[in-house]
Coordinates of C-alpha atoms in Angstrom, one line a residue:
M296 CA 130.9 94.1 76.4
S297 CA 131.6 97.0 74.4
V298 CA 129.7 98.4 72.8
A299 CA 129.7 101.1 69.1
K300 CA 128.9 104.5 69.8
K301 CA 126.4 106.2 67.3
D302 CA 127.6 109.2 66.1
Y303 CA 124.5 110.8 67.1
K304 CA 124.0 115.2 65.8
R305 CA 121.1 116.2 67.3
I306 CA 120.3 114.4 70.8
T307 CA 115.7 113.9 70.8
T308 CA 114.3 111.4 73.2
K309 CA 113.7 108.6 70.1
S310 CA 117.7 108.7 70.4
L311 CA 117.5 108.0 74.2
F312 CA 115.6 105.4 73.7
D313 CA 118.0 104.1 71.1
M314 CA 120.8 103.9 73.2
K315 CA 118.9 102.0 76.1
V316 CA 117.6 99.4 73.1
H317 CA 121.8 99.2 71.6
G318 CA 122.3 99.1 75.3
E319 CA 124.8 102.6 75.2
K320 CA 125.0 104.9 78.5
I321 CA 123.3 107.2 78.5
S322 CA 126.1 111.0 80.1
M323 CA 123.6 114.0 81.5
L324 CA 124.6 116.8 83.1
T325 CA 124.1 120.0 84.8
A326 CA 124.4 123.3 82.7
Y327 CA 122.8 126.7 84.2
D328 CA 124.1 129.7 81.8
Y329 CA 125.6 130.2 78.4
T330 CA 129.5 129.5 79.2
M331 CA 129.0 126.2 81.1
A332 CA 126.9 124.8 77.9
K333 CA 128.4 125.5 75.3
I334 CA 132.0 123.4 77.3
V335 CA 129.4 120.5 78.4
D336 CA 127.9 120.7 74.8
Q337 CA 130.8 120.6 72.8
A338 CA 132.3 117.7 75.0
G339 CA 129.7 115.5 73.6
V340 CA 127.1 115.2 77.0
D341 CA 123.5 114.1 76.2
V342 CA 121.4 115.9 77.9
I343 CA 121.8 119.0 79.9
L344 CA 120.1 119.2 82.6
V345 CA 119.2 123.0 83.9
G346 CA 118.0 122.0 87.0
D347 CA 116.5 123.9 89.9
S348 CA 119.6 122.9 91.6
A349 CA 120.4 126.4 90.4
S350 CA 118.8 127.4 93.6
N351 CA 121.8 126.2 95.0
V352 CA 124.7 126.5 93.2
M353 CA 123.6 129.7 91.8
A354 CA 121.8 131.1 94.8
G355 CA 123.8 129.8 97.2
H356 CA 119.9 129.1 98.9
E357 CA 120.1 126.1 101.2
T358 CA 117.4 124.1 98.1
T359 CA 115.9 123.3 96.0
L360 CA 112.3 125.6 96.6
P361 CA 112.8 129.2 96.0
I362 CA 113.8 129.0 92.1
T363 CA 111.3 130.2 90.6
L364 CA 109.5 129.9 87.0
D365 CA 110.8 133.2 85.6
Q366 CA 114.3 132.2 87.3
M367 CA 113.8 128.8 84.7
I368 CA 113.4 129.9 82.2
Y369 CA 116.4 133.0 82.5
H370 CA 118.7 129.8 82.7
A371 CA 117.2 127.7 80.1
S372 CA 117.3 130.3 77.9
S373 CA 120.9 130.9 78.4
V374 CA 121.3 127.4 78.1
V375 CA 120.0 126.9 75.3
R376 CA 121.4 129.9 73.0
A377 CA 124.9 127.7 74.0
I378 CA 124.0 123.9 72.8
E379 CA 124.0 122.3 69.5
R380 CA 124.1 119.0 70.4
A381 CA 122.7 117.7 73.7
L382 CA 118.8 118.0 74.2
V383 CA 118.2 119.9 77.2
V384 CA 115.7 119.4 79.6
V385 CA 114.9 122.0 81.9
D386 CA 112.9 121.2 85.7
L387 CA 109.4 122.3 86.5
P388 CA 110.3 124.4 90.1
F389 CA 108.1 124.0 93.3
G390 CA 104.9 125.0 93.7
S391 CA 104.9 125.6 89.5
Y392 CA 102.8 121.4 89.0
Q393 CA 101.7 119.7 92.0
S394 CA 98.8 122.1 93.6
D395 CA 97.3 121.9 90.1
S396 CA 98.0 120.2 86.6
K397 CA 95.9 123.4 84.9
E398 CA 99.0 125.4 86.7
A399 CA 100.8 122.5 85.6
L400 CA 100.5 122.7 81.7
R401 CA 100.8 127.2 81.6
S402 CA 104.4 126.3 83.3
A403 CA 105.7 123.8 81.5
I404 CA 104.4 125.3 77.8
R405 CA 105.7 129.3 78.9
I406 CA 109.8 127.1 79.3
M407 CA 109.4 125.9 76.5
K408 CA 107.7 129.0 74.1
E409 CA 110.4 131.2 76.2
S410 CA 113.7 129.5 77.2
G411 CA 113.7 126.6 73.4
G412 CA 113.8 123.9 76.0
H413 CA 113.9 120.5 74.4
A414 CA 111.8 118.3 77.7
V415 CA 110.8 118.7 81.3
K416 CA 111.3 117.3 84.7
L417 CA 108.8 117.0 87.5
E418 CA 109.6 114.9 91.1
G419 CA 106.5 112.7 91.7
G420 CA 104.2 109.6 91.2
S421 CA 100.4 109.2 91.4
E422 CA 100.4 112.3 93.7
I423 CA 101.9 114.0 90.1
K424 CA 100.0 112.1 87.8
D425 CA 97.2 115.2 86.6
S426 CA 100.0 116.8 86.0
I427 CA 102.3 114.8 83.8
K428 CA 99.4 114.0 81.3
K429 CA 98.2 117.3 81.3
I430 CA 101.5 118.5 80.5
L431 CA 102.9 115.6 77.8
N432 CA 98.4 115.9 75.7
A433 CA 100.1 119.3 75.1
G434 CA 103.2 117.4 72.5
I435 CA 105.8 118.2 75.9
P436 CA 108.2 115.9 76.5
V437 CA 108.0 114.9 80.3
M438 CA 111.3 113.0 82.1
G439 CA 110.6 111.5 85.2
H440 CA 111.9 111.9 88.4
L441 CA 111.1 110.2 91.5
G442 CA 113.6 109.2 94.9
L443 CA 115.6 111.1 96.6
T444 CA 113.0 113.6 95.4
P445 CA 114.5 117.8 96.3
Q446 CA 111.6 120.0 96.0
S447 CA 109.9 116.8 98.9
I448 CA 113.1 117.9 101.1
Y449 CA 110.2 119.5 104.2
K450 CA 108.1 116.1 104.2
F451 CA 111.5 113.7 104.4
G452 CA 113.7 115.7 107.3
T453 CA 116.7 115.0 105.5
Y454 CA 118.0 113.7 102.2
T455 CA 119.4 109.9 103.4
V456 CA 119.1 107.1 100.4
R457 CA 115.2 106.2 99.7
A458 CA 113.2 103.4 99.2
R459 CA 115.3 100.9 101.2
E460 CA 112.3 99.3 102.8
E461 CA 109.7 97.3 100.8
E462 CA 107.4 99.2 101.2
E463 CA 108.3 102.3 99.9
A464 CA 110.1 100.5 97.3
D465 CA 107.7 98.2 96.2
K466 CA 106.0 101.6 95.7
L467 CA 108.6 103.0 93.3
I468 CA 108.8 100.5 90.9
E469 CA 104.2 101.2 90.7
D470 CA 105.8 104.5 90.3
A471 CA 108.2 103.3 86.9
K472 CA 105.6 101.7 85.8
L473 CA 103.2 104.1 85.9
L474 CA 105.4 107.0 84.1
E475 CA 106.3 104.6 81.3
R476 CA 102.5 104.1 80.6
L477 CA 101.2 107.9 80.9
G478 CA 104.1 108.4 78.0
C479 CA 107.8 109.7 80.1
F480 CA 110.3 109.8 77.6
A481 CA 112.7 108.9 80.7
L482 CA 113.4 108.7 84.5
V483 CA 116.2 110.2 87.0
L484 CA 116.1 107.4 89.9
E485 CA 118.2 109.2 93.1
K486 CA 119.9 108.0 96.2
I487 CA 118.7 104.8 96.2
P488 CA 119.4 100.9 97.3
A489 CA 121.1 99.7 93.4
N490 CA 119.9 96.4 93.5
L491 CA 115.8 98.4 93.3
A492 CA 117.5 100.9 90.5
T493 CA 118.7 97.9 88.1
K494 CA 115.3 96.4 88.7
V495 CA 113.9 99.4 88.4
A496 CA 115.7 99.6 84.4
E497 CA 115.6 96.6 83.6
A498 CA 111.5 96.5 84.4
I499 CA 110.6 99.9 82.2
S500 CA 111.7 100.5 78.6
I501 CA 112.0 103.7 78.6
P502 CA 115.5 104.8 79.6
V503 CA 116.3 105.3 83.4
I504 CA 119.7 108.1 84.5
G505 CA 120.6 108.2 88.3
I506 CA 122.6 109.7 90.4
G507 CA 123.5 108.2 93.2
A508 CA 121.5 104.5 92.2
G509 CA 123.8 102.5 91.1
G510 CA 126.1 101.3 87.6
G511 CA 123.3 99.1 86.1
V512 CA 120.6 102.4 84.9
D513 CA 121.0 103.1 81.5
G514 CA 122.6 106.7 82.2
Q515 CA 124.5 108.9 84.8
V516 CA 124.4 112.5 86.1
L517 CA 125.8 114.6 88.4
V518 CA 125.6 118.8 89.1
V519 CA 128.9 120.2 86.3
H520 CA 130.1 122.1 90.2
D521 CA 130.1 118.6 91.7
M522 CA 131.5 117.2 89.5
L523 CA 134.8 119.9 88.2
G524 CA 135.4 120.5 92.2
M525 CA 133.5 124.0 92.2
T526 CA 131.9 123.0 95.4
H527 CA 134.0 122.1 97.7
E528 CA 131.4 121.4 101.1
F529 CA 129.6 119.0 99.6
S530 CA 131.6 115.2 99.2
P531 CA 128.5 112.1 99.0
R532 CA 129.7 109.4 98.5
F533 CA 128.4 108.7 94.9
L534 CA 130.2 111.5 93.1
R535 CA 133.5 112.3 91.7
R536 CA 135.9 114.8 91.5
Y537 CA 137.0 114.8 87.8
M538 CA 138.7 118.1 88.8
N539 CA 139.5 120.3 91.9
L540 CA 138.8 123.1 90.2
F541 CA 137.9 125.3 93.4
E542 CA 141.3 125.0 94.4
E543 CA 143.2 125.5 90.8
M544 CA 140.6 128.8 91.0
N545 CA 141.4 129.9 93.7
V546 CA 145.0 130.0 93.6
A547 CA 145.1 131.7 89.8
I548 CA 142.9 134.0 91.7
S549 CA 145.7 134.8 94.1
Q550 CA 147.7 135.1 91.2
Y551 CA 145.6 137.8 89.4
V552 CA 145.9 139.6 93.2
Q553 CA 149.3 138.9 93.5
D554 CA 150.1 140.7 89.7
V555 CA 148.1 143.4 90.4
K556 CA 149.0 144.9 93.6
S557 CA 152.8 144.6 92.8
K558 CA 152.5 145.6 88.9
D559 CA 153.4 143.1 86.5
F560 CA 149.9 143.3 85.0
P561 CA 149.7 143.9 83.5
N562 CA 152.7 144.2 81.5
S563 CA 154.5 146.3 78.6
Q564 CA 153.4 143.4 76.1
E565 CA 150.0 143.6 77.8
Q566 CA 148.5 146.9 76.5
Y567 CA 148.0 149.3 73.8

């Protein structure tokens, strides 16, 4: 059954909760710079994630681990200057919150003060509960992230689907309930079985955003470079490419090179 879409002038954490209550799916995409964020925001995306995936798509690293807090603040600041409607959530990068709850709070405060972001996202469950509690106690909204947590890739050793086994699935459900109890306003579930993700979304009252977690959750998130086809090496099952910008941009740039070489550009109408 279709659900009437409310016209939200500005998305807040309460807006997302209301969307879940009324059965309206939540749209979420990444952005890392002003120009892309402006396009994404004006297209009507509800949540913009300034993800540590910038480490991969913007800096060319193999994993998300190398990106620093200063770099995340730079990317988030660029995004915040562009948006008018979307809620901006910023990833806390690897090493900025796992070992010490006081350091986690300092990192979150820096992101909020220096970038103007609206919330932070952390990977993990019970093992980082002290960090989450400290950040929430400071009045900073927190989005959780369970399932495949890319900052723990060397622990997992693979990007394969998580929580297929009963023990890991049970822990994931308990962690999701814990994050809700602690006060997280939403939760990302990455690359887990669809039936498990649906079970989690039904078990907790906060919105659940999926990436590779099926359609039974409250919303979806993708990396914008993947969704637009700017990247072409990465082709997981959950990715739907809405464009093939890699090829289109390649053709356009090749044409530009040819026009410059042949002296076709600039022509008489393109100069002063």
